[in-house]
Short mmCIF file of C-alpha atoms in Angstrom, two decimals:
data_model
loop_
_atom_site.label_atom_id
_atom_site.label_comp_id
_atom_site.label_asym_id
_atom_site.label_seq_id
_atom_site.Cartn_x
_atom_site.Cartn_y
_atom_site.Cartn_z
CA MET A 278 83.58 110.36 114.01
CA ALA A 279 84.78 107.62 111.66
CA SER A 280 88.17 105.98 111.87
CA VAL A 281 90.39 103.32 110.32
CA LEU A 282 88.23 100.70 112.06
CA ASN A 283 85.31 101.55 109.78
CA VAL A 284 87.38 100.52 106.78
CA LYS A 285 88.71 97.39 108.47
CA GLU A 286 85.23 96.31 109.47
CA SER A 287 83.98 96.87 105.93
CA LYS A 288 86.52 94.24 104.81
CA ALA A 289 87.44 96.48 101.89
CA PRO A 290 90.97 97.81 102.52
CA GLU A 291 92.13 96.86 99.01
CA ARG A 292 89.23 98.83 97.50
CA THR A 293 89.86 101.86 99.71
CA ALA A 294 91.77 105.04 98.89
CA VAL A 295 92.92 107.56 101.47
CA VAL A 296 92.19 111.10 100.30
CA ALA A 297 94.03 113.94 102.03
CA GLY A 298 93.92 117.71 101.49
CA LEU A 299 90.16 118.27 101.65
CA PRO A 300 89.26 121.94 102.21
CA VAL A 301 88.22 122.21 105.86
CA GLY A 302 85.58 124.81 106.74
CA LEU A 303 84.33 125.61 103.22
CA PHE A 304 81.33 123.26 103.30
CA SER A 305 79.38 121.10 105.69
CA ASP A 306 80.76 117.59 106.18
CA GLN A 307 77.84 116.08 104.27
CA LEU A 308 78.29 118.37 101.26
CA LEU A 309 82.05 117.81 101.17
CA ALA A 310 81.52 114.04 101.24
CA LEU A 311 79.13 114.37 98.27
CA LEU A 312 81.68 116.46 96.34
CA VAL A 313 84.34 113.82 96.99
CA LYS A 314 82.02 111.02 95.88
CA SER A 315 81.06 112.92 92.72
CA HIS A 316 84.72 113.54 91.87
CA PHE A 317 85.78 109.91 92.22
CA GLN A 318 82.77 108.58 90.30
CA ASP A 319 83.75 110.69 87.29
CA ILE A 320 85.43 108.64 84.53
CA LYS A 321 87.57 111.68 83.63
CA ASN A 322 89.29 111.24 87.00
CA GLU A 323 89.89 107.50 86.39
CA GLY A 324 86.99 106.92 88.77
CA GLY A 325 84.09 104.49 88.95
CA ASP A 326 81.32 103.30 91.24
CA VAL A 327 81.85 104.44 94.83
CA GLU A 328 80.44 102.22 97.57
CA ASP A 329 80.95 104.71 100.41
CA VAL A 330 82.79 107.85 101.48
CA ILE A 331 83.84 107.90 105.12
CA TYR A 332 84.01 111.53 106.23
CA PRO A 333 84.58 113.18 108.65
CA THR A 334 87.34 111.01 110.08
CA ARG A 335 89.59 111.36 113.12
CA THR A 336 91.97 113.40 110.98
CA LYS A 337 90.66 116.70 109.64
CA GLY A 338 90.83 117.01 105.87
CA VAL A 339 91.16 113.24 105.32
CA ALA A 340 88.49 110.91 103.92
CA TYR A 341 88.33 107.21 103.08
CA VAL A 342 86.77 106.43 99.70
CA ILE A 343 85.64 102.82 99.25
CA PHE A 344 85.14 101.74 95.65
CA LYS A 345 83.03 98.80 94.49
CA GLU A 346 85.92 97.42 92.45
CA LYS A 347 89.58 97.02 93.42
CA LYS A 348 90.67 97.94 89.88
CA VAL A 349 89.02 101.37 90.08
CA ALA A 350 90.74 102.08 93.40
CA GLU A 351 94.11 101.19 91.86
CA ASN A 352 93.48 103.45 88.85
CA VAL A 353 92.56 106.39 91.09
CA ILE A 354 95.59 105.84 93.33
CA ARG A 355 97.91 105.55 90.34
CA GLN A 356 96.94 109.09 89.33
CA LYS A 357 98.01 110.30 92.83
CA LYS A 358 97.09 114.00 92.38
CA HIS A 359 93.48 115.11 91.98
CA ARG A 360 91.75 118.49 92.04
CA LEU A 361 88.23 119.01 93.32
CA ALA A 362 85.58 121.01 91.49
CA ARG A 363 85.78 124.77 91.05
CA LYS A 364 83.29 125.38 93.87
CA ALA A 365 85.85 123.70 96.17
CA ARG A 366 88.51 126.15 94.92
CA HIS A 367 90.23 123.36 92.97
CA ALA A 368 91.67 121.94 96.18
CA GLU A 369 94.58 119.61 95.41
CA LEU A 370 94.07 116.14 96.86
CA THR A 371 96.68 113.50 97.60
CA VAL A 372 95.42 109.94 97.10
CA SER A 373 97.14 106.84 98.45
CA HIS A 374 96.61 103.18 99.34
CA PHE A 375 94.76 102.50 102.56
CA SER A 376 96.87 101.35 105.50
CA ASP A 377 96.20 101.68 109.21
CA LYS A 378 99.79 102.91 109.47
CA ILE A 379 99.72 105.71 106.92
CA PHE A 380 101.28 108.95 108.10
CA SER A 381 97.97 110.79 108.15
CA SER A 382 97.57 111.35 111.86
CA VAL A 383 99.83 112.08 114.81
CA ASN A 384 98.93 112.23 118.49
CA ALA A 385 100.98 114.46 120.77
CA ILE A 386 100.74 115.43 124.44
CA LEU A 387 101.92 118.95 125.23
CA ASP A 388 102.98 120.24 128.62
CA LEU A 389 102.19 123.95 128.47
CA SER A 390 102.90 124.47 132.17
CA VAL A 391 106.49 125.38 131.25
CA PHE A 392 105.20 128.76 130.12
CA GLY A 393 104.31 129.43 133.76
CA LYS A 394 102.76 132.75 134.58
CA GLU A 395 104.22 134.46 131.52
CA VAL A 396 101.10 133.63 129.50
CA THR A 397 97.52 132.62 130.26
CA LEU A 398 97.33 129.00 129.14
CA GLU A 399 93.67 129.22 128.14
CA THR A 400 94.48 132.19 125.90
CA LEU A 401 97.49 130.37 124.48
CA VAL A 402 95.35 127.36 123.54
CA LYS A 403 92.70 129.62 122.01
CA ASP A 404 95.37 131.33 119.86
CA LEU A 405 96.78 127.96 118.74
CA LYS A 406 93.31 126.69 117.76
CA LYS A 407 92.77 129.82 115.69
CA LYS A 408 96.21 129.63 114.09
CA ILE A 409 96.04 125.89 113.23
CA PRO A 410 92.32 125.00 112.81
CA SER A 411 93.08 121.55 111.34
CA LEU A 412 94.22 120.24 114.76
CA ASN A 413 91.97 118.63 117.36
CA PHE A 414 92.67 119.78 120.94
CA SER A 415 91.50 118.00 124.08
CA PRO A 416 90.35 120.07 127.08
CA LEU A 417 93.24 121.71 128.94
CA LYS A 418 94.02 119.87 132.18
CA PRO A 419 94.74 121.69 135.48
CA ASN A 420 98.40 120.57 135.32
CA GLY A 421 98.84 122.34 131.97
CA ARG A 422 98.82 119.21 129.80
CA ILE A 423 96.77 118.95 126.63
CA SER A 424 96.60 116.30 123.90
CA VAL A 425 96.60 117.23 120.23
CA GLU A 426 95.73 115.18 117.15
CA GLY A 427 96.13 115.95 113.48
CA SER A 428 98.36 115.53 110.46
CA PHE A 429 102.09 115.47 111.07
CA LEU A 430 102.57 118.71 109.15
CA ALA A 431 100.00 120.43 111.37
CA VAL A 432 101.61 119.08 114.57
CA LYS A 433 105.01 120.15 113.23
CA ARG A 434 103.68 123.67 112.64
CA LEU A 435 102.27 123.68 116.18
CA LYS A 436 105.61 122.70 117.73
CA GLU A 437 107.49 125.31 115.71
CA SER A 438 104.95 127.94 116.77
CA LEU A 439 105.48 127.07 120.43
CA LEU A 440 109.26 127.16 120.02
CA VAL A 441 109.08 130.61 118.43
CA ARG A 442 106.93 131.79 121.34
CA ALA A 443 109.37 130.23 123.84
CA CYS A 444 112.33 131.93 122.14
CA SER A 445 110.50 135.25 122.25
CA LEU A 446 109.79 134.87 125.96
CA LEU A 447 113.41 133.89 126.61
CA GLU A 448 114.63 136.99 124.80
CA LYS A 449 112.33 139.21 126.88
CA ASP A 450 113.49 137.37 129.99
CA ARG A 451 117.15 137.88 129.03
CA ASN A 452 116.65 141.62 128.56
CA PHE A 453 114.73 141.87 131.81
CA THR A 454 117.47 139.97 133.69
CA SER A 455 120.16 142.20 132.17
CA GLU A 456 118.37 145.29 133.43
CA GLY A 457 117.76 143.56 136.74
CA ARG A 458 121.48 142.98 137.35
CA LYS A 459 122.10 146.73 137.39
CA TRP A 460 119.20 147.20 139.78
CA ASN A 461 120.33 144.26 141.95
CA ARG A 462 123.53 146.09 142.89
CA GLN A 463 121.36 148.43 144.90
CA ASN A 464 118.73 145.88 145.93
CA PRO A 465 120.10 142.30 146.44
CA GLN A 466 116.61 141.04 147.36
CA ARG A 467 115.55 141.43 143.71
CA SER A 468 117.67 138.41 142.69
CA LEU A 469 115.90 136.23 145.26
CA GLN A 470 112.53 137.20 143.85
CA ARG A 471 113.65 136.34 140.31
CA SER A 472 115.16 132.95 141.25
CA ASN A 473 111.82 131.17 140.86
CA ASN A 474 111.34 132.36 137.28
CA PRO A 475 109.25 129.68 135.51
CA LEU A 476 110.93 130.49 132.20
CA ALA A 477 113.95 128.47 133.33
CA SER A 478 112.04 125.34 132.36
CA VAL A 479 111.09 126.81 128.99
CA ARG A 480 114.76 126.62 128.04
CA THR A 481 114.39 122.85 127.82
CA LEU A 482 112.08 123.41 124.86
CA VAL A 483 114.86 125.08 122.87
CA PRO A 484 117.97 122.93 122.29
CA GLU A 485 121.26 124.79 122.82
CA THR A 486 122.27 124.27 119.20
CA ALA A 487 119.03 125.78 117.94
CA ARG A 488 119.78 129.08 119.64
CA SER A 489 122.87 129.57 117.46
CA GLY A 490 121.88 127.41 114.46
CA GLU A 491 118.81 126.12 112.67
CA MET A 492 116.13 123.74 113.93
CA LEU A 493 113.51 121.66 112.16
CA VAL A 494 110.98 119.02 113.15
CA LEU A 495 110.33 115.81 111.19
CA ASP A 496 108.11 112.77 111.45
CA THR A 497 110.34 110.08 113.03
CA ASP A 498 109.60 107.50 110.34
CA VAL A 499 110.36 110.04 107.61
CA PHE A 500 113.61 110.98 109.36
CA LEU A 501 114.71 107.34 109.71
CA TYR A 502 114.05 106.75 106.02
CA LEU A 503 115.87 109.95 105.05
CA HIS A 504 118.82 109.05 107.27
CA HIS A 505 119.18 105.40 106.23
CA LYS A 506 117.94 105.33 102.64
CA CYS A 507 118.78 108.74 101.17
CA ARG A 508 122.50 109.27 100.57
CA SER A 509 121.90 112.96 99.98
CA TYR A 510 121.29 113.52 103.72
CA GLU A 511 124.79 112.63 104.97
CA SER A 512 126.56 113.90 101.84
CA THR A 513 124.86 117.31 102.12
CA LEU A 514 125.83 117.66 105.79
CA LYS A 515 129.42 116.82 104.88
CA LYS A 516 129.49 119.11 101.84
CA PHE A 517 128.33 122.17 103.78
CA CYS A 518 130.25 121.29 106.99
CA ILE A 519 127.11 121.03 109.11
CA LEU A 520 126.81 119.32 112.49
CA SER A 521 123.44 117.60 112.91
CA GLN A 522 122.09 116.78 116.38
CA GLU A 523 118.94 114.66 116.34
CA LYS A 524 116.55 114.06 119.22
CA VAL A 525 113.88 111.40 118.76
CA ASP A 526 110.73 112.01 120.81
CA GLY A 527 108.22 109.32 119.87
CA GLU A 528 106.61 110.14 116.52
CA ILE A 529 108.52 113.41 116.19
CA THR A 530 112.26 113.98 115.69
CA THR A 531 113.88 117.38 116.27
CA ILE A 532 117.03 118.18 114.27
CA CYS A 533 119.43 120.99 115.13
CA LEU A 534 121.91 122.13 112.47
CA LYS A 535 125.05 124.15 113.13
CA ASN A 536 128.12 125.23 111.15
CA ILE A 537 131.22 123.38 112.40
CA GLN A 538 133.85 124.96 110.16
CA VAL A 539 135.26 128.32 111.14
CA GLY A 540 134.80 130.84 108.37
CA SER A 541 132.06 128.87 106.59
CA GLN A 542 129.10 130.70 105.10
CA PRO A 543 126.65 131.65 107.92
CA ASN A 544 123.70 130.74 105.70
CA ASN A 545 124.89 127.15 105.14
CA ALA A 546 122.80 125.77 108.03
CA LYS A 547 119.72 127.60 106.76
CA HIS A 548 120.27 126.29 103.24
CA VAL A 549 120.67 122.70 104.47
CA LYS A 550 117.53 123.09 106.60
CA GLU A 551 115.56 124.14 103.51
CA LEU A 552 116.90 121.14 101.55
CA ILE A 553 115.97 118.68 104.31
CA GLU A 554 112.50 120.20 104.62
CA GLU A 555 112.00 119.83 100.87
CA TRP A 556 113.13 116.18 100.91
CA SER A 557 111.10 115.30 103.99
CA HIS A 558 107.92 116.84 102.58
CA ALA A 559 108.30 114.78 99.39
CA LEU A 560 108.90 111.65 101.47
CA TYR A 561 105.94 112.44 103.72
CA LEU A 562 103.64 112.33 100.70
CA LYS A 563 105.31 109.25 99.20
CA LEU A 564 106.02 106.92 102.13
CA ARG A 565 103.71 104.36 103.67
CA LYS A 566 104.25 102.00 106.59
CA GLU A 567 103.23 98.41 107.20
CA THR A 568 103.70 96.81 110.63
CA PHE A 569 104.12 93.15 111.57
CA ILE A 570 103.12 92.63 115.20
CA LEU A 571 105.44 90.32 117.16
CA GLU A 572 104.00 90.82 120.63
CA GLY A 573 101.90 87.87 121.77
CA LYS A 574 103.15 85.54 119.04
CA GLU A 575 105.05 82.28 119.51
CA LYS A 576 108.86 82.43 119.25
CA LYS A 577 108.81 80.33 116.07
CA GLU A 578 106.37 82.71 114.36
CA LYS A 579 108.44 85.73 115.43
CA ARG A 580 111.57 84.15 113.96
CA MET A 581 109.71 83.35 110.73
CA ILE A 582 108.54 86.96 110.30
CA LYS A 583 112.04 88.34 110.92
CA TRP A 584 113.57 85.76 108.58
CA ALA A 585 111.06 86.58 105.83
CA CYS A 586 111.80 90.32 106.14
CA GLU A 587 115.54 89.68 105.90
CA GLN A 588 115.05 87.43 102.86
CA LEU A 589 113.13 90.14 101.01
CA SER A 590 115.34 93.07 102.00
CA SER A 591 117.73 92.64 99.04
CA ARG A 592 114.80 92.42 96.60
CA TYR A 593 113.40 95.74 97.87
CA PRO A 594 116.46 98.00 98.44
CA GLU A 595 114.24 101.09 98.72
CA VAL A 596 112.32 99.64 101.67
CA LEU A 597 113.46 100.45 105.21
CA ILE A 598 112.98 97.66 107.76
CA ASN A 599 113.07 98.57 111.45
CA PHE A 600 113.14 95.68 113.90
CA TYR A 601 111.76 96.31 117.39
CA ARG A 602 111.07 94.01 120.32
CA THR A 603 107.30 94.13 119.83
CA HIS A 604 106.98 94.70 116.08
CA VAL A 605 108.64 95.20 112.72
CA ASP A 606 108.04 98.38 110.72
CA VAL A 607 108.35 98.34 106.93
CA ILE A 608 108.59 101.79 105.33
CA GLY A 609 108.70 102.63 101.63
CA SER A 610 106.56 103.62 98.68
CA SER A 611 102.95 102.47 98.61
CA SER A 612 103.58 99.78 96.00
CA ASP A 613 106.84 98.54 97.58
CA THR A 614 105.39 98.16 101.07
CA TYR A 615 102.31 96.39 99.72
CA LEU A 616 104.40 93.93 97.68
CA PHE A 617 106.83 93.48 100.57
CA LYS A 618 104.00 92.62 102.96
CA LYS A 619 102.53 90.27 100.38
CA GLY A 620 105.91 88.56 100.02
CA VAL A 621 106.36 88.16 103.78
CA MET A 622 102.90 86.68 104.22
CA LYS A 623 103.59 84.22 101.40
CA LEU A 624 106.93 83.15 102.91
CA ILE A 625 105.42 82.50 106.33
CA GLY A 626 102.47 80.69 104.81
CA GLN A 627 99.72 83.17 105.62
CA LYS A 628 97.04 84.66 103.41
CA VAL A 629 97.34 88.34 102.53
CA SER A 630 94.39 90.29 104.01
#
């Protein structure tokens, strides 16, 4: 299984395009790689000589196409949207610059033990694999934990699927408890037997706001960009009188939306959710991330990197810069992040790789 390292080791990142949206399951990996190569060698698609196609990769539906010339790669990337041949059902491909920090893959560890004895975990995992075939699942551990890898959109769909299942189980549990209260008047021991209900821990999966409002899941980097660089986010919340509660959990951020004005339209939260989902999807396809590692560097070099980022921030107003103790993340469009990185490297006196 190929990975980003294959591209790095080939010393051809500037001649490499990341191709997402390949139809999974229609063809063998070898045939799909040939179709991709044929497509990007066609002059009609702004293509040219292809040195190699790396597929399959760690992320299902994503390939790395290495061109012999940097100019050809830039022409292909500039076109952004491509469609494969008819035999591949005209699958729409998204093409972008290569970066080891592109938002193409997310790793998540799930703790399914919270579902307790209400469901058979093996059956649950089997259903999830069938429902979202683009995800890679590790073997289920005895403690109920399982790791999942795939595109952010696929992981987002997985989390939403689990939340829907949790809500359904909670509703059944609520009805059962309501009936049980009547029965408990005659048999107090029943309440003792129900006190160890494992579904109590499932409630932690569903934020309180989400039970009476709307919930959505975003890539954390996309959310940070939306929150800090897109004025429409705050202005829309204010316009529709929506309270937004955000919970950052590593690479994923959960947002709960709720009406805060008495008498406001009940569908306001749903409408705002749809708007945010539309914006975040567009940003997901557009944004790229470059990272400057600070950990292990001398204090002087760390200060130089931070200083260079600050110097360039006004020149690239559409770029979001996040400073952390161990690194600096630079998020923006493919061209902006590339030029920003190039500018930083020049300011600190290093050669752009």
